[in-house]
PDB file of C-alpha atoms in Angstrom:
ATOM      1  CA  UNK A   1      -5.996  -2.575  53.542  1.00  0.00           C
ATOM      2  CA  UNK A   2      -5.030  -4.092  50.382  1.00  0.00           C
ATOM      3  CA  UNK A   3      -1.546  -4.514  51.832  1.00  0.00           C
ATOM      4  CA  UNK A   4      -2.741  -6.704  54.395  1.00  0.00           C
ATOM      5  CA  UNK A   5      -5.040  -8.895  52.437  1.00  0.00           C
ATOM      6  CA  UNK A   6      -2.239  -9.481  49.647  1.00  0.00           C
ATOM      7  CA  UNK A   7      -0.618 -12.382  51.623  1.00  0.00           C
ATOM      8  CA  UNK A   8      -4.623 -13.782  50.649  1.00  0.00           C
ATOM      9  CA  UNK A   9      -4.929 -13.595  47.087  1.00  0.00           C
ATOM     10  CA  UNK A  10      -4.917 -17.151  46.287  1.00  0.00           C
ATOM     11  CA  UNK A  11      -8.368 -17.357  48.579  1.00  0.00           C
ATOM     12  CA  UNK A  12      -9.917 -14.801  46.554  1.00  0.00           C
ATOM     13  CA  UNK A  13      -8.576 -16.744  43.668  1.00  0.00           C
ATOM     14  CA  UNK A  14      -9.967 -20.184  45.218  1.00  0.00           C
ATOM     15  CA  UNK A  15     -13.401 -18.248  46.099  1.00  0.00           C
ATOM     16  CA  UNK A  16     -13.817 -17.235  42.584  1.00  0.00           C
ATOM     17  CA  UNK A  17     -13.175 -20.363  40.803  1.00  0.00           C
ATOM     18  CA  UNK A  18     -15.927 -22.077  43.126  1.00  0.00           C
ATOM     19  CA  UNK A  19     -18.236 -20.043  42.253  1.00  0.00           C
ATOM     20  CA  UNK A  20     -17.951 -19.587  38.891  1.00  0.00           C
ATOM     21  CA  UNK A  21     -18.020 -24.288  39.142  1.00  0.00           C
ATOM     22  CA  UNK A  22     -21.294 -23.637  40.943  1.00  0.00           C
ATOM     23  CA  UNK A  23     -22.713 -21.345  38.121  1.00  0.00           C
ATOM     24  CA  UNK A  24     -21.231 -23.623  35.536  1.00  0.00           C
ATOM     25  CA  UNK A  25     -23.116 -27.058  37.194  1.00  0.00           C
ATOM     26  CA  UNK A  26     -26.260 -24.268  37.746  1.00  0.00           C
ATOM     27  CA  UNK A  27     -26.476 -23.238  33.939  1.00  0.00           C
ATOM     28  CA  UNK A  28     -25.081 -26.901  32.280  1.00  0.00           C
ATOM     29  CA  UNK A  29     -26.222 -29.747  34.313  1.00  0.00           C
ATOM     30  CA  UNK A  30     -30.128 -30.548  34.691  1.00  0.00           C
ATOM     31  CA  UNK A  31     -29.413 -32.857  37.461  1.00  0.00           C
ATOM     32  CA  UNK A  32     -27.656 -30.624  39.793  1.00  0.00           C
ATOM     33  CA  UNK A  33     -30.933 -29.533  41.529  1.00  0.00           C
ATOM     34  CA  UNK A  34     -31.842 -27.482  44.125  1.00  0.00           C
ATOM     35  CA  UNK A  35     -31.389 -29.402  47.574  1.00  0.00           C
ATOM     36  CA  UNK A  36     -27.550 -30.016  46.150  1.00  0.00           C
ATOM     37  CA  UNK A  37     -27.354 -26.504  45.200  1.00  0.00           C
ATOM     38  CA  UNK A  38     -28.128 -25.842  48.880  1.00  0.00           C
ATOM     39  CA  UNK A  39     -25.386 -28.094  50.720  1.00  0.00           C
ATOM     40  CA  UNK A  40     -23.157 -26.441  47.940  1.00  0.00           C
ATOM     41  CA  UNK A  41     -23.884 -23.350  48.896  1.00  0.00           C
ATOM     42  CA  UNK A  42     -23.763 -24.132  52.596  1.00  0.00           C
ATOM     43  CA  UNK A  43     -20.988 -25.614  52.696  1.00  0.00           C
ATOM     44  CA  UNK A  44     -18.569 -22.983  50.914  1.00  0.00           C
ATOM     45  CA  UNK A  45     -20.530 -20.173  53.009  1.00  0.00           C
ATOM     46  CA  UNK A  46     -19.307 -21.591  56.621  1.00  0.00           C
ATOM     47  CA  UNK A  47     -16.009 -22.381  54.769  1.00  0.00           C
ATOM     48  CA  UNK A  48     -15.720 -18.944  53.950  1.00  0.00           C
ATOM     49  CA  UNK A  49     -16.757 -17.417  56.800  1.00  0.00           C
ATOM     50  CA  UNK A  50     -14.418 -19.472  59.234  1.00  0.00           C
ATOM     51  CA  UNK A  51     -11.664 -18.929  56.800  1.00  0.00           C
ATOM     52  CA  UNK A  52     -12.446 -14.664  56.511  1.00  0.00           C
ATOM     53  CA  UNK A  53     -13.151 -14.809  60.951  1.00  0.00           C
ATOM     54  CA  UNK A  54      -9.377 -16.545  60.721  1.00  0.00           C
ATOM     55  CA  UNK A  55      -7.846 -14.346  58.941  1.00  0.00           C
ATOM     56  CA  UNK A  56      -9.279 -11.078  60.248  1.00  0.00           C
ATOM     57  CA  UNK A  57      -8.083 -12.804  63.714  1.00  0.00           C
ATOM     58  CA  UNK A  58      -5.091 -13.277  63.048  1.00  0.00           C
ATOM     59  CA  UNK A  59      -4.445  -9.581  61.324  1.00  0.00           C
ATOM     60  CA  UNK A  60      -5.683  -7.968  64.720  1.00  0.00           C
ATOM     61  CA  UNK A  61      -3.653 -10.265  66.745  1.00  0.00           C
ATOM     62  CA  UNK A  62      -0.402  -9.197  64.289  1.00  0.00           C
ATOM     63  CA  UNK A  63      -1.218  -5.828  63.471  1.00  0.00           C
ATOM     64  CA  UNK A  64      -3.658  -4.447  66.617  1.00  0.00           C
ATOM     65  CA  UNK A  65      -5.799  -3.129  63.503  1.00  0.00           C
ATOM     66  CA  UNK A  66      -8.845  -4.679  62.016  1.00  0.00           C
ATOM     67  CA  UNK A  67     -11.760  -4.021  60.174  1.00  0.00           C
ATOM     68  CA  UNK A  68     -15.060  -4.697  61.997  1.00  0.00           C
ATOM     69  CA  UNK A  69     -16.519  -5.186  58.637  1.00  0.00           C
ATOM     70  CA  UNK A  70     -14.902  -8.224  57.780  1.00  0.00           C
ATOM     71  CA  UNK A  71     -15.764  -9.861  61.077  1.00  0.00           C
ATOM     72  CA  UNK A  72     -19.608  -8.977  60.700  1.00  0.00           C
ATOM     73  CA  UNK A  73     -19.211 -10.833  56.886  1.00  0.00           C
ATOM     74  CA  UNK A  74     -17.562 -13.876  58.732  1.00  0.00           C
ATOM     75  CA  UNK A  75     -20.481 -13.587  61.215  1.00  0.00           C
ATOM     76  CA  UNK A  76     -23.502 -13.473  58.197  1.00  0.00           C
ATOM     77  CA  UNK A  77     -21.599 -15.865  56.234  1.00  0.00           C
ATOM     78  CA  UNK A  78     -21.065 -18.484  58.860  1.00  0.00           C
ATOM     79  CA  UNK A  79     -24.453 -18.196  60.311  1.00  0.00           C
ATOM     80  CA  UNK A  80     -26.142 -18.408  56.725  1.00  0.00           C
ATOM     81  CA  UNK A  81     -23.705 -21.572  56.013  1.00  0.00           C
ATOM     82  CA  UNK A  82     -25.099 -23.489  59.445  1.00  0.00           C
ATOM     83  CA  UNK A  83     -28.756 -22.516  58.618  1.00  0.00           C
ATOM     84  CA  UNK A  84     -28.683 -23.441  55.249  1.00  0.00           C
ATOM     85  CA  UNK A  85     -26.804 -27.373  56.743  1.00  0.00           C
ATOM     86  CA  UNK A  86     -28.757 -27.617  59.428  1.00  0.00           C
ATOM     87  CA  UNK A  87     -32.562 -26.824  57.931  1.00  0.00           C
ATOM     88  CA  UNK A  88     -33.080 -28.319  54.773  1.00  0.00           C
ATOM     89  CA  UNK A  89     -36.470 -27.870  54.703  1.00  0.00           C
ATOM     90  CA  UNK A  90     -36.765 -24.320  55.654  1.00  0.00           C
ATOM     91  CA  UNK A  91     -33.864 -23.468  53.509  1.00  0.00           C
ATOM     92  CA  UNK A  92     -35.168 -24.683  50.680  1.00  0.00           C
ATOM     93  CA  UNK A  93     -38.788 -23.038  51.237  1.00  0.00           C
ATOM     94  CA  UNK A  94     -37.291 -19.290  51.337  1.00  0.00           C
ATOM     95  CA  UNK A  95     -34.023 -20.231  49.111  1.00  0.00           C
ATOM     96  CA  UNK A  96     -35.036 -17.303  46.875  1.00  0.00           C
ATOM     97  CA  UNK A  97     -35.813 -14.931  49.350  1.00  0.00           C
ATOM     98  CA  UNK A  98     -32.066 -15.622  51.244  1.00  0.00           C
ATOM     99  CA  UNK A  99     -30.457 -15.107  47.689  1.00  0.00           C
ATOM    100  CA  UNK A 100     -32.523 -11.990  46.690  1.00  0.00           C
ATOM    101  CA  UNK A 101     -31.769 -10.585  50.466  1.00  0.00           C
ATOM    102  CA  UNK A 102     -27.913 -11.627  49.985  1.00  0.00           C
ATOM    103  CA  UNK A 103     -27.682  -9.779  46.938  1.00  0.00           C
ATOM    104  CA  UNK A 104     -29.237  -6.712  47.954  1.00  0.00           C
ATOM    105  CA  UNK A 105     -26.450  -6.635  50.915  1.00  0.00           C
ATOM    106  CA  UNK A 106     -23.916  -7.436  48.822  1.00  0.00           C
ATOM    107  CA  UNK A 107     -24.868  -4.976  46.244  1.00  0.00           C
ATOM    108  CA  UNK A 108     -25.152  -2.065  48.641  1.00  0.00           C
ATOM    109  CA  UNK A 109     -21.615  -3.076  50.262  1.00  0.00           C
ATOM    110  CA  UNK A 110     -19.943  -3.170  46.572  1.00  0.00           C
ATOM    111  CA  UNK A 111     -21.827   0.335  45.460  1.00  0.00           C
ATOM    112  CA  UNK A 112     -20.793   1.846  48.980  1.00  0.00           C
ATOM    113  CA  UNK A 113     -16.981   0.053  48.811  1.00  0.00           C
ATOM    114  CA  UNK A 114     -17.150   1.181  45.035  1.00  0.00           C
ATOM    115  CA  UNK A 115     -18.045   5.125  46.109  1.00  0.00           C
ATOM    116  CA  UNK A 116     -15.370   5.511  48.551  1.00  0.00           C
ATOM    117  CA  UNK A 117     -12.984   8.278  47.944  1.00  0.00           C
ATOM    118  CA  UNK A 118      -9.891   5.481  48.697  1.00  0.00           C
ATOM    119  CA  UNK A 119     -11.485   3.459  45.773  1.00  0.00           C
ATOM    120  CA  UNK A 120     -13.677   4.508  43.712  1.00  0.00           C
ATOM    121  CA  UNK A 121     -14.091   1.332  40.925  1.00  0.00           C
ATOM    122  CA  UNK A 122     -16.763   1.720  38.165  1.00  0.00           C
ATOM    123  CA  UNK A 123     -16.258  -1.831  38.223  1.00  0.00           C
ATOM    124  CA  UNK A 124     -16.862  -2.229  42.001  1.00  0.00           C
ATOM    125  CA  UNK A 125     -20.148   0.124  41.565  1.00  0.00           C
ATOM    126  CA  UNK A 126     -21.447  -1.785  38.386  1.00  0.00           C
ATOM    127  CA  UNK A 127     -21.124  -5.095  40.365  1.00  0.00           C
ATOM    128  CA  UNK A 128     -22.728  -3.557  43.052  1.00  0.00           C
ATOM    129  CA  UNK A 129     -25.957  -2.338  40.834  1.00  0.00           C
ATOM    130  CA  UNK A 130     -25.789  -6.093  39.061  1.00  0.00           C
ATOM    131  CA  UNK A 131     -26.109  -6.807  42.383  1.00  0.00           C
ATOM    132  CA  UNK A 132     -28.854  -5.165  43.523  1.00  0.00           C
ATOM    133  CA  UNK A 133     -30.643  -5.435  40.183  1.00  0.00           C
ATOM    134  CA  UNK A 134     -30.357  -9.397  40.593  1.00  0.00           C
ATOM    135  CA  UNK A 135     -31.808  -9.170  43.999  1.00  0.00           C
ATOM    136  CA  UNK A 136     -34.732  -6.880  43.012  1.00  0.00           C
ATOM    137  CA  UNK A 137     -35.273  -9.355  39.657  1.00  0.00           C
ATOM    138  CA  UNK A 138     -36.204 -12.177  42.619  1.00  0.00           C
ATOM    139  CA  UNK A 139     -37.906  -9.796  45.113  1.00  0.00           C
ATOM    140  CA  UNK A 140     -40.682  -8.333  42.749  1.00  0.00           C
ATOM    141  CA  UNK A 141     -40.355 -11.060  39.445  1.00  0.00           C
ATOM    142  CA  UNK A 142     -40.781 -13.950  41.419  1.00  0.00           C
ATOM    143  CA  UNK A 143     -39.398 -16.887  39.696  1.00  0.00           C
ATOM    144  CA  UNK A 144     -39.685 -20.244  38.831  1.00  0.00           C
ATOM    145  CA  UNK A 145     -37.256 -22.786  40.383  1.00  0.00           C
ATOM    146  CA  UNK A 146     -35.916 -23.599  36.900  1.00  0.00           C
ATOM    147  CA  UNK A 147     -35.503 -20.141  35.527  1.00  0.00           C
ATOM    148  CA  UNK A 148     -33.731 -19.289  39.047  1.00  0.00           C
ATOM    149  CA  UNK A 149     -31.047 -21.775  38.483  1.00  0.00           C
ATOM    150  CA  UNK A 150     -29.952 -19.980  35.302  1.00  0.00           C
ATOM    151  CA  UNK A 151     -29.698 -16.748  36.630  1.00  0.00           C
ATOM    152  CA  UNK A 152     -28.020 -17.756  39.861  1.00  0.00           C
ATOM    153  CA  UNK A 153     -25.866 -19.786  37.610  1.00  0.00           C
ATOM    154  CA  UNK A 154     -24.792 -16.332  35.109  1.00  0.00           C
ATOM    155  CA  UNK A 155     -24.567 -14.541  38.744  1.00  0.00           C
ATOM    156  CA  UNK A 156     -22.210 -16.947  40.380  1.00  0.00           C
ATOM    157  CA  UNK A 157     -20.131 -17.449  37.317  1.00  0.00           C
ATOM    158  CA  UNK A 158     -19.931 -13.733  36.814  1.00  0.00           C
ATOM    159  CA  UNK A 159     -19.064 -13.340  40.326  1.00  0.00           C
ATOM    160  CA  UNK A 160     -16.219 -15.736  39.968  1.00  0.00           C
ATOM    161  CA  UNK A 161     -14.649 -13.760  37.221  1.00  0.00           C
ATOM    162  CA  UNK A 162     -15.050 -10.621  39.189  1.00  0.00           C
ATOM    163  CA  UNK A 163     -13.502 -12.222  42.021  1.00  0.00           C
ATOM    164  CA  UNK A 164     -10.685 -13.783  39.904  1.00  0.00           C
ATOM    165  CA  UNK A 165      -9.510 -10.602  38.275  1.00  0.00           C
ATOM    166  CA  UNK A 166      -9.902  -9.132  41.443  1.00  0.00           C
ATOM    167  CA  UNK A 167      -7.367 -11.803  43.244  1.00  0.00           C
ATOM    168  CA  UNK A 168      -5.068 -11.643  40.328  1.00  0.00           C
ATOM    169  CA  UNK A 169      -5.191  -8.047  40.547  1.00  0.00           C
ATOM    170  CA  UNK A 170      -3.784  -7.690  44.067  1.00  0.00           C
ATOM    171  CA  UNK A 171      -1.008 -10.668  43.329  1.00  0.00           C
ATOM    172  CA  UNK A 172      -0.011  -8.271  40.659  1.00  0.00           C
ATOM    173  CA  UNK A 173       0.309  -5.643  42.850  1.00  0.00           C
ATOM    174  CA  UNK A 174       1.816  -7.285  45.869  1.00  0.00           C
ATOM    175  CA  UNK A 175       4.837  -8.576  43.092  1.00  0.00           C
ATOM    176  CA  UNK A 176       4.957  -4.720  41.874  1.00  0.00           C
ATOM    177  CA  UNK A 177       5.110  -3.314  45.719  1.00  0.00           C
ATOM    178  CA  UNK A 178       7.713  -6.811  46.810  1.00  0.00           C
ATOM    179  CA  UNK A 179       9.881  -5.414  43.682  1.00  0.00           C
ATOM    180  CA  UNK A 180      10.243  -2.211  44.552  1.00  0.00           C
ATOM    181  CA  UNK A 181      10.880  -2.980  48.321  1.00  0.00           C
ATOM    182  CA  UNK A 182      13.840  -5.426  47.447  1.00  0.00           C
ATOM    183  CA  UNK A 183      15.136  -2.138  44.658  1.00  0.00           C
ATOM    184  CA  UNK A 184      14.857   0.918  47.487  1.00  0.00           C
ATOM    185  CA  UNK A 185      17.132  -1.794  49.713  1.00  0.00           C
TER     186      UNK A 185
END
């Protein structure tokens, strides 16, 4: 799998660095509020989520193999995206619950990804708990609007590191596995 996704890093890479900018404007700018925090938000979800349906395409189309995981993130990603767009009002009146419900999914995808026998990360896991810590923080602590920008704001720019060393990480090894290729020749 990571073979495939290597041509990809620099998305990762890209995917990172926005979020960590959206935790930055979350935890440094008082004016960045939470309607813009929504088009933000749905505009890098249906970005993502056409750009991951693309590429999982086109990996089937090249390779006859493909993960129905990825296509079911494209899916939740997209659809959250164009709900998010297209109903401002309703989006903004269960905001917290979408990002405490997005968390828990993501968490329990990182701890199960970060389990596997083909993987198991401690770092994987641990984001995976932060995760669904974060989630269960909104679920049962119920926050205020203001204190909810701050933590989304640690979250996402935590997240972007994650997802920077992460992208870096597989350019690293996609040089290391090119190199030896071009050596055994």
């Amino acid at each position: 799998m990571l073979q495939k996704f290597s041509s990809y890093w620099w998305f990762l890479t890209l995917s990172g660095v926005l979020f960590s900018a959206l935790g930055a404007m979350l935890l440094f700018s008082n004016e960045f509020g939470l309607s813009d925090l929504l088009h933000y938000l749905g505009f890098v979800l249906v970005g993502m989520g056409v750009f991951t349906g693309i590429i999982n395409y086109v990996m089937m189309r090249k390779e006859s193999h493909y993960d129905w995981r990825w296509f079911a993130l494209a899916a939740a990603e997209l659809a959250m995206g164009l709900i998010i767009l297209f109903n401002d009002n309703w989006a903004e009146s269960t905001f917290i619950q979408m990002i405490g419900v997005w968390s828990i999914l993501m968490g329990a995808y990182l701890i199960y990804t970060g389990l596997k026998k083909t993987t198991k990360s401690i770092i994987v896991t641990l984001s995976g708990v932060i995760s669904l810590a974060f989630g269960g923080l909104i679920f049962f602590d119920q926050m205020e609007e203001g204190n909810l920008h701050k933590l989304v704001g640690l979250y996402a720019v935590l997240l972007g590191i994650f997802v920077i060393n992460g992208s870096l990480k597989i350019r690293a090894w996609k040089v290391n596995h090119e190199a030896k290729d071009t050596l055994s020749e």
